[in-house]
Amino acid sequence: MNYFSLNHKAANVNFEQATINGIAPDKGLYFPEKLIPLEQSFFENIEKMSNTQIAYEVIRQFIATSIPEQELSNIIEETLNFEFPLVKIEEDTYALELFHGPTMAFKDVGARFMARCLRYFNRSKKDEKIKVLVATSGDTGGAVANGFLRVKGVEVIILYPSGKVSTIQEKQLTTLGQNIIALEVDGTFDDCQAMVKQAFLDEDLKELNLTSANSINIARWLPQMFYFFFAYRDLKHLNKNMVFSVPSGNFGNICAGMLAKKLGLPIEFFIASTNINDTVALFLKSGAYQAKPSTATISNAMDVGDPSNFVRIQQLYNNEIETLKKDFSSYSFTDEETKNAMKKIYSTANYISDPHGAVGYLGWQKTKEKFPNSIGVFLETAHPVKFLDTVEETLQTKIEIPQQIKAVIDKKKRSLNIKNYKELKAFLTLG
Ligand SMILES: *Cc1c(COP(=O)(O)O)cnc(C)c1O
């Protein structure tokens, strides 16, 4: 299995090269050349399969010969060492909790998988180092820092906007040390992202083996298919169609679910639920894609005005908007609506959702009537503790701090301040 660039100017490459490149030399996102649906017997027997067995069957064709079977099994086993429970919220409505990993957001799955793939690809390189450069609005930084900690031959450089991530998120990405370096940027998330993009484009930095750990990297994106299959396995006995509502920012997570559907997973419909950063919802109405600057919201991990993975979704549907609309829709919600949803979920189901999960809940509420015989699953993409102030203030309650968070909260923050691209470049070439 090879990958082609969605800009169609770069050479096709295998899984290993696509992971190491991150983005294709023509700046396009990589996309699988072909998709082979899973066998009927896989879906018939799925209830008997463990998470790791399912993950292995799902990802195998995408890795091909880049990683030997036993090694791939080990990588999956290490990646998936936590649970993905479904919680019933109300009749025909479930939350799929993706936050039981070490940094308590779904990004742990992709980050842990990608880190272990790079560790394998680096196994025999002595001095050569891969530098993973990543911009974060909050959750990616922590997941990548944790996933890549102590991975040999890989150095991770995280850019985050000073004062614009939550205290817990900042601790998660600045306290680990070792091969993880945090650069605190005097600016916004968009500034961080722009600097990272510029570094990838910079001819002077070609020698550095820079790669990305954002969801544009296939090794971070593809494993996000797994939990759609787990949820299907766990709800199959209800004999109902399934609709997924996915809180979306860069649209990597929902795009992985839609890829799972292409492999035969019987999902009836996808809802991309967003905050007021509504580029995709507007596109579906007008047919014209217009990126815009991001606006800050209480669901900050989704403050994205130009979602990078949306081109992959379009590719899955041959760039035919009418075909896409049969499987997919997008709705946007204000912070006010999000807080009201959090309150409603808390008062009726005694369930504490984080702002992102609440946006997902709203998307399903909005569409539910069109799917009277289906169950809706919204993804609970982060633990509410990661947005402690918003959640405690909105719900007027205290959240218990889980062990994973206690472990970092008292550690000392270490970061380097940078102001602009020149300083980043100096750091990369000298550091
Ligand atoms: C990253 C993130 C999202 C958005 O996921 P995308 O794949 O970028 O659409 C949603 N919720 C949380 C909590 C996140 O950290």
PDB file of C-alpha atoms in Angstrom, residues 60-245:
ATOM      1  CA  ARG A  60      -2.719  -3.906   8.582  1.00  0.00           C
ATOM      2  CA  GLN A  61      -3.306  -2.925   4.949  1.00  0.00           C
ATOM      3  CA  PHE A  62      -2.121   0.622   5.641  1.00  0.00           C
ATOM      4  CA  ILE A  63       1.228  -0.485   7.058  1.00  0.00           C
ATOM      5  CA  ALA A  64       1.908  -3.251   4.515  1.00  0.00           C
ATOM      6  CA  THR A  65       5.569  -4.272   4.658  1.00  0.00           C
ATOM      7  CA  SER A  66       6.829  -1.166   6.475  1.00  0.00           C
ATOM      8  CA  ILE A  67       6.558  -2.932   9.860  1.00  0.00           C
ATOM      9  CA  PRO A  68       6.737  -6.726  10.416  1.00  0.00           C
ATOM     10  CA  GLU A  69       3.644  -8.451  11.854  1.00  0.00           C
ATOM     11  CA  GLN A  70       4.970  -9.181  15.324  1.00  0.00           C
ATOM     12  CA  GLU A  71       6.356  -5.680  15.693  1.00  0.00           C
ATOM     13  CA  LEU A  72       3.047  -4.160  14.587  1.00  0.00           C
ATOM     14  CA  SER A  73       1.212  -6.281  17.155  1.00  0.00           C
ATOM     15  CA  ASN A  74       3.532  -5.011  19.871  1.00  0.00           C
ATOM     16  CA  ILE A  75       3.037  -1.406  18.807  1.00  0.00           C
ATOM     17  CA  ILE A  76      -0.747  -1.822  18.940  1.00  0.00           C
ATOM     18  CA  GLU A  77      -0.585  -3.589  22.278  1.00  0.00           C
ATOM     19  CA  GLU A  78       1.461  -0.739  23.797  1.00  0.00           C
ATOM     20  CA  THR A  79      -0.675   1.964  22.191  1.00  0.00           C
ATOM     21  CA  LEU A  80      -4.010   0.630  23.425  1.00  0.00           C
ATOM     22  CA  ASN A  81      -3.302   0.053  27.093  1.00  0.00           C
ATOM     23  CA  PHE A  82      -6.441   1.849  28.258  1.00  0.00           C
ATOM     24  CA  GLU A  83     -10.214   1.572  27.866  1.00  0.00           C
ATOM     25  CA  PHE A  84     -12.765   3.163  25.511  1.00  0.00           C
ATOM     26  CA  PRO A  85     -16.045   2.912  27.433  1.00  0.00           C
ATOM     27  CA  LEU A  86     -19.496   3.849  26.144  1.00  0.00           C
ATOM     28  CA  VAL A  87     -21.781   5.619  28.599  1.00  0.00           C
ATOM     29  CA  LYS A  88     -25.517   5.791  28.043  1.00  0.00           C
ATOM     30  CA  ILE A  89     -26.651   9.405  28.450  1.00  0.00           C
ATOM     31  CA  GLU A  90     -30.290   9.106  27.468  1.00  0.00           C
ATOM     32  CA  GLU A  91     -32.462   6.889  25.273  1.00  0.00           C
ATOM     33  CA  ASP A  92     -30.517   6.162  22.056  1.00  0.00           C
ATOM     34  CA  THR A  93     -27.676   8.515  23.016  1.00  0.00           C
ATOM     35  CA  TYR A  94     -24.218   7.370  24.071  1.00  0.00           C
ATOM     36  CA  ALA A  95     -20.949   9.089  24.928  1.00  0.00           C
ATOM     37  CA  LEU A  96     -17.855   7.290  23.681  1.00  0.00           C
ATOM     38  CA  GLU A  97     -15.146   8.195  26.186  1.00  0.00           C
ATOM     39  CA  LEU A  98     -11.803   8.598  24.518  1.00  0.00           C
ATOM     40  CA  PHE A  99     -10.014  10.176  27.473  1.00  0.00           C
ATOM     41  CA  HIS A 100      -8.699   7.287  29.528  1.00  0.00           C
ATOM     42  CA  GLY A 101      -5.161   7.543  28.188  1.00  0.00           C
ATOM     43  CA  PRO A 102      -2.180   9.194  29.881  1.00  0.00           C
ATOM     44  CA  THR A 103      -2.994  12.791  28.865  1.00  0.00           C
ATOM     45  CA  MET A 104      -6.770  12.326  28.915  1.00  0.00           C
ATOM     46  CA  ALA A 105      -7.629  13.279  25.353  1.00  0.00           C
ATOM     47  CA  PHE A 106      -8.241  11.104  22.282  1.00  0.00           C
ATOM     48  CA  LYS A 107      -4.967  12.309  20.763  1.00  0.00           C
ATOM     49  CA  ASP A 108      -3.125   9.824  22.994  1.00  0.00           C
ATOM     50  CA  VAL A 109      -4.066   7.032  20.590  1.00  0.00           C
ATOM     51  CA  GLY A 110      -2.537   8.616  17.503  1.00  0.00           C
ATOM     52  CA  ALA A 111       0.457  10.086  19.327  1.00  0.00           C
ATOM     53  CA  ARG A 112       1.377   6.808  21.029  1.00  0.00           C
ATOM     54  CA  PHE A 113       1.020   4.851  17.803  1.00  0.00           C
ATOM     55  CA  MET A 114       3.053   7.312  15.753  1.00  0.00           C
ATOM     56  CA  ALA A 115       5.827   7.515  18.351  1.00  0.00           C
ATOM     57  CA  ARG A 116       6.238   3.741  18.354  1.00  0.00           C
ATOM     58  CA  CYS A 117       6.300   3.589  14.554  1.00  0.00           C
ATOM     59  CA  LEU A 118       9.089   6.178  14.482  1.00  0.00           C
ATOM     60  CA  ARG A 119      10.957   4.263  17.171  1.00  0.00           C
ATOM     61  CA  TYR A 120      10.828   1.203  14.916  1.00  0.00           C
ATOM     62  CA  PHE A 121      11.904   3.127  11.794  1.00  0.00           C
ATOM     63  CA  ASN A 122      14.846   4.561  13.731  1.00  0.00           C
ATOM     64  CA  ARG A 123      15.973   1.233  15.158  1.00  0.00           C
ATOM     65  CA  SER A 124      19.255   0.996  13.284  1.00  0.00           C
ATOM     66  CA  LYS A 125      20.115   4.652  12.842  1.00  0.00           C
ATOM     67  CA  LYS A 126      22.940   5.635  15.131  1.00  0.00           C
ATOM     68  CA  ASP A 127      23.369   9.384  15.116  1.00  0.00           C
ATOM     69  CA  GLU A 128      20.620  10.557  12.828  1.00  0.00           C
ATOM     70  CA  LYS A 129      17.788  12.193  14.683  1.00  0.00           C
ATOM     71  CA  ILE A 130      14.240  12.892  13.594  1.00  0.00           C
ATOM     72  CA  LYS A 131      12.864  16.163  14.852  1.00  0.00           C
ATOM     73  CA  VAL A 132       9.143  16.243  15.413  1.00  0.00           C
ATOM     74  CA  LEU A 133       7.864  19.784  15.226  1.00  0.00           C
ATOM     75  CA  VAL A 134       4.358  20.408  16.418  1.00  0.00           C
ATOM     76  CA  ALA A 135       2.090  23.384  17.088  1.00  0.00           C
ATOM     77  CA  THR A 136      -0.581  22.984  19.730  1.00  0.00           C
ATOM     78  CA  SER A 137      -3.659  24.825  20.878  1.00  0.00           C
ATOM     79  CA  GLY A 138      -3.614  22.634  23.980  1.00  0.00           C
ATOM     80  CA  ASP A 139      -4.183  18.902  23.738  1.00  0.00           C
ATOM     81  CA  THR A 140      -1.823  17.860  20.962  1.00  0.00           C
ATOM     82  CA  GLY A 141       1.232  19.113  22.853  1.00  0.00           C
ATOM     83  CA  GLY A 142       0.598  16.988  25.925  1.00  0.00           C
ATOM     84  CA  ALA A 143      -0.304  13.854  23.969  1.00  0.00           C
ATOM     85  CA  VAL A 144       2.754  14.151  21.745  1.00  0.00           C
ATOM     86  CA  ALA A 145       5.077  14.948  24.670  1.00  0.00           C
ATOM     87  CA  ASN A 146       3.842  11.944  26.600  1.00  0.00           C
ATOM     88  CA  GLY A 147       3.728   9.592  23.608  1.00  0.00           C
ATOM     89  CA  PHE A 148       7.257  10.444  22.455  1.00  0.00           C
ATOM     90  CA  LEU A 149       8.963  10.702  25.840  1.00  0.00           C
ATOM     91  CA  ARG A 150      12.236   8.742  25.806  1.00  0.00           C
ATOM     92  CA  VAL A 151      11.706   7.466  22.239  1.00  0.00           C
ATOM     93  CA  LYS A 152      15.234   6.965  20.953  1.00  0.00           C
ATOM     94  CA  GLY A 153      16.386   9.048  18.009  1.00  0.00           C
ATOM     95  CA  VAL A 154      13.454  11.429  18.176  1.00  0.00           C
ATOM     96  CA  GLU A 155      13.468  14.955  19.511  1.00  0.00           C
ATOM     97  CA  VAL A 156      10.144  16.709  19.979  1.00  0.00           C
ATOM     98  CA  ILE A 157       9.726  20.455  19.748  1.00  0.00           C
ATOM     99  CA  ILE A 158       6.352  21.818  20.769  1.00  0.00           C
ATOM    100  CA  LEU A 159       5.229  25.363  20.021  1.00  0.00           C
ATOM    101  CA  TYR A 160       2.394  26.679  22.137  1.00  0.00           C
ATOM    102  CA  PRO A 161       0.795  30.112  22.502  1.00  0.00           C
ATOM    103  CA  SER A 162       1.810  31.737  25.776  1.00  0.00           C
ATOM    104  CA  GLY A 163      -1.107  32.241  28.166  1.00  0.00           C
ATOM    105  CA  LYS A 164      -3.632  30.609  25.813  1.00  0.00           C
ATOM    106  CA  VAL A 165      -3.605  26.999  26.970  1.00  0.00           C
ATOM    107  CA  SER A 166      -5.096  25.780  30.244  1.00  0.00           C
ATOM    108  CA  THR A 167      -2.810  25.373  33.274  1.00  0.00           C
ATOM    109  CA  ILE A 168      -3.095  21.613  33.145  1.00  0.00           C
ATOM    110  CA  GLN A 169      -2.399  21.504  29.419  1.00  0.00           C
ATOM    111  CA  GLU A 170       0.684  23.660  29.913  1.00  0.00           C
ATOM    112  CA  LYS A 171       2.010  21.402  32.663  1.00  0.00           C
ATOM    113  CA  GLN A 172       1.508  18.350  30.469  1.00  0.00           C
ATOM    114  CA  LEU A 173       3.718  19.722  27.746  1.00  0.00           C
ATOM    115  CA  THR A 174       6.376  21.648  29.683  1.00  0.00           C
ATOM    116  CA  THR A 175       7.331  19.371  32.576  1.00  0.00           C
ATOM    117  CA  LEU A 176       8.625  16.164  31.021  1.00  0.00           C
ATOM    118  CA  GLY A 177      12.070  17.325  29.879  1.00  0.00           C
ATOM    119  CA  GLN A 178      14.432  14.745  28.327  1.00  0.00           C
ATOM    120  CA  ASN A 179      13.777  14.640  24.550  1.00  0.00           C
ATOM    121  CA  ILE A 180      10.801  17.008  24.806  1.00  0.00           C
ATOM    122  CA  ILE A 181      11.296  20.751  24.398  1.00  0.00           C
ATOM    123  CA  ALA A 182       8.533  23.320  24.815  1.00  0.00           C
ATOM    124  CA  LEU A 183       8.759  26.656  23.036  1.00  0.00           C
ATOM    125  CA  GLU A 184       6.458  29.271  24.470  1.00  0.00           C
ATOM    126  CA  VAL A 185       5.417  31.603  21.695  1.00  0.00           C
ATOM    127  CA  ASP A 186       4.517  35.202  22.227  1.00  0.00           C
ATOM    128  CA  GLY A 187       1.441  35.006  19.966  1.00  0.00           C
ATOM    129  CA  THR A 188      -1.641  32.960  19.061  1.00  0.00           C
ATOM    130  CA  PHE A 189      -2.093  29.349  17.984  1.00  0.00           C
ATOM    131  CA  ASP A 190      -2.312  30.547  14.374  1.00  0.00           C
ATOM    132  CA  ASP A 191       1.141  32.130  14.798  1.00  0.00           C
ATOM    133  CA  CYS A 192       2.545  28.833  16.130  1.00  0.00           C
ATOM    134  CA  GLN A 193       1.018  26.922  13.229  1.00  0.00           C
ATOM    135  CA  ALA A 194       2.337  29.433  10.694  1.00  0.00           C
ATOM    136  CA  MET A 195       5.878  29.110  12.102  1.00  0.00           C
ATOM    137  CA  VAL A 196       5.738  25.325  11.917  1.00  0.00           C
ATOM    138  CA  LYS A 197       4.529  25.499   8.317  1.00  0.00           C
ATOM    139  CA  GLN A 198       7.303  27.915   7.440  1.00  0.00           C
ATOM    140  CA  ALA A 199       9.906  25.591   8.939  1.00  0.00           C
ATOM    141  CA  PHE A 200       8.651  22.703   6.777  1.00  0.00           C
ATOM    142  CA  LEU A 201       8.932  24.931   3.689  1.00  0.00           C
ATOM    143  CA  ASP A 202      12.366  26.311   4.554  1.00  0.00           C
ATOM    144  CA  GLU A 203      15.047  24.965   2.184  1.00  0.00           C
ATOM    145  CA  ASP A 204      17.744  25.795   4.763  1.00  0.00           C
ATOM    146  CA  LEU A 205      16.216  23.253   7.166  1.00  0.00           C
ATOM    147  CA  LYS A 206      15.970  20.354   4.679  1.00  0.00           C
ATOM    148  CA  GLU A 207      18.844  18.506   6.379  1.00  0.00           C
ATOM    149  CA  LEU A 208      17.123  18.414   9.737  1.00  0.00           C
ATOM    150  CA  ASN A 209      14.660  15.537   9.122  1.00  0.00           C
ATOM    151  CA  LEU A 210      11.711  17.550  10.367  1.00  0.00           C
ATOM    152  CA  THR A 211       8.363  15.830  10.586  1.00  0.00           C
ATOM    153  CA  SER A 212       4.932  16.713  11.901  1.00  0.00           C
ATOM    154  CA  ALA A 213       2.917  15.039  14.652  1.00  0.00           C
ATOM    155  CA  ASN A 214      -0.327  16.821  13.844  1.00  0.00           C
ATOM    156  CA  SER A 215      -3.138  14.780  12.317  1.00  0.00           C
ATOM    157  CA  ILE A 216      -1.800  15.542   8.845  1.00  0.00           C
ATOM    158  CA  ASN A 217       0.707  12.774   9.631  1.00  0.00           C
ATOM    159  CA  ILE A 218      -0.860   9.470   8.554  1.00  0.00           C
ATOM    160  CA  ALA A 219       0.639   7.605  11.512  1.00  0.00           C
ATOM    161  CA  ARG A 220      -1.294   9.867  13.859  1.00  0.00           C
ATOM    162  CA  TRP A 221      -4.431   9.997  11.773  1.00  0.00           C
ATOM    163  CA  LEU A 222      -5.061   6.349  10.801  1.00  0.00           C
ATOM    164  CA  PRO A 223      -5.184   4.789  14.314  1.00  0.00           C
ATOM    165  CA  GLN A 224      -8.079   7.106  15.088  1.00  0.00           C
ATOM    166  CA  MET A 225     -10.229   4.643  13.125  1.00  0.00           C
ATOM    167  CA  PHE A 226      -9.908   2.072  15.896  1.00  0.00           C
ATOM    168  CA  TYR A 227     -12.443   3.359  18.384  1.00  0.00           C
ATOM    169  CA  PHE A 228     -15.235   3.660  15.806  1.00  0.00           C
ATOM    170  CA  PHE A 229     -14.893  -0.103  15.387  1.00  0.00           C
ATOM    171  CA  PHE A 230     -14.789  -0.673  19.171  1.00  0.00           C
ATOM    172  CA  ALA A 231     -18.026   1.290  19.589  1.00  0.00           C
ATOM    173  CA  TYR A 232     -19.666  -0.696  16.789  1.00  0.00           C
ATOM    174  CA  ARG A 233     -18.645  -3.972  18.439  1.00  0.00           C
ATOM    175  CA  ASP A 234     -20.044  -2.862  21.796  1.00  0.00           C
ATOM    176  CA  LEU A 235     -23.382  -1.617  20.423  1.00  0.00           C
ATOM    177  CA  LYS A 236     -23.959  -4.188  17.679  1.00  0.00           C
ATOM    178  CA  HIS A 237     -26.258  -6.293  19.880  1.00  0.00           C
ATOM    179  CA  LEU A 238     -28.827  -3.454  19.895  1.00  0.00           C
ATOM    180  CA  ASN A 239     -29.426  -4.069  16.192  1.00  0.00           C
ATOM    181  CA  LYS A 240     -29.799  -0.423  15.309  1.00  0.00           C
ATOM    182  CA  ASN A 241     -28.135   1.890  12.836  1.00  0.00           C
ATOM    183  CA  MET A 242     -25.429   4.143  14.214  1.00  0.00           C
ATOM    184  CA  VAL A 243     -24.834   7.851  13.763  1.00  0.00           C
ATOM    185  CA  PHE A 244     -21.602   9.430  15.043  1.00  0.00           C
ATOM    186  CA  SER A 245     -21.329  13.033  16.119  1.00  0.00           C
TER     187      SER A 245
END
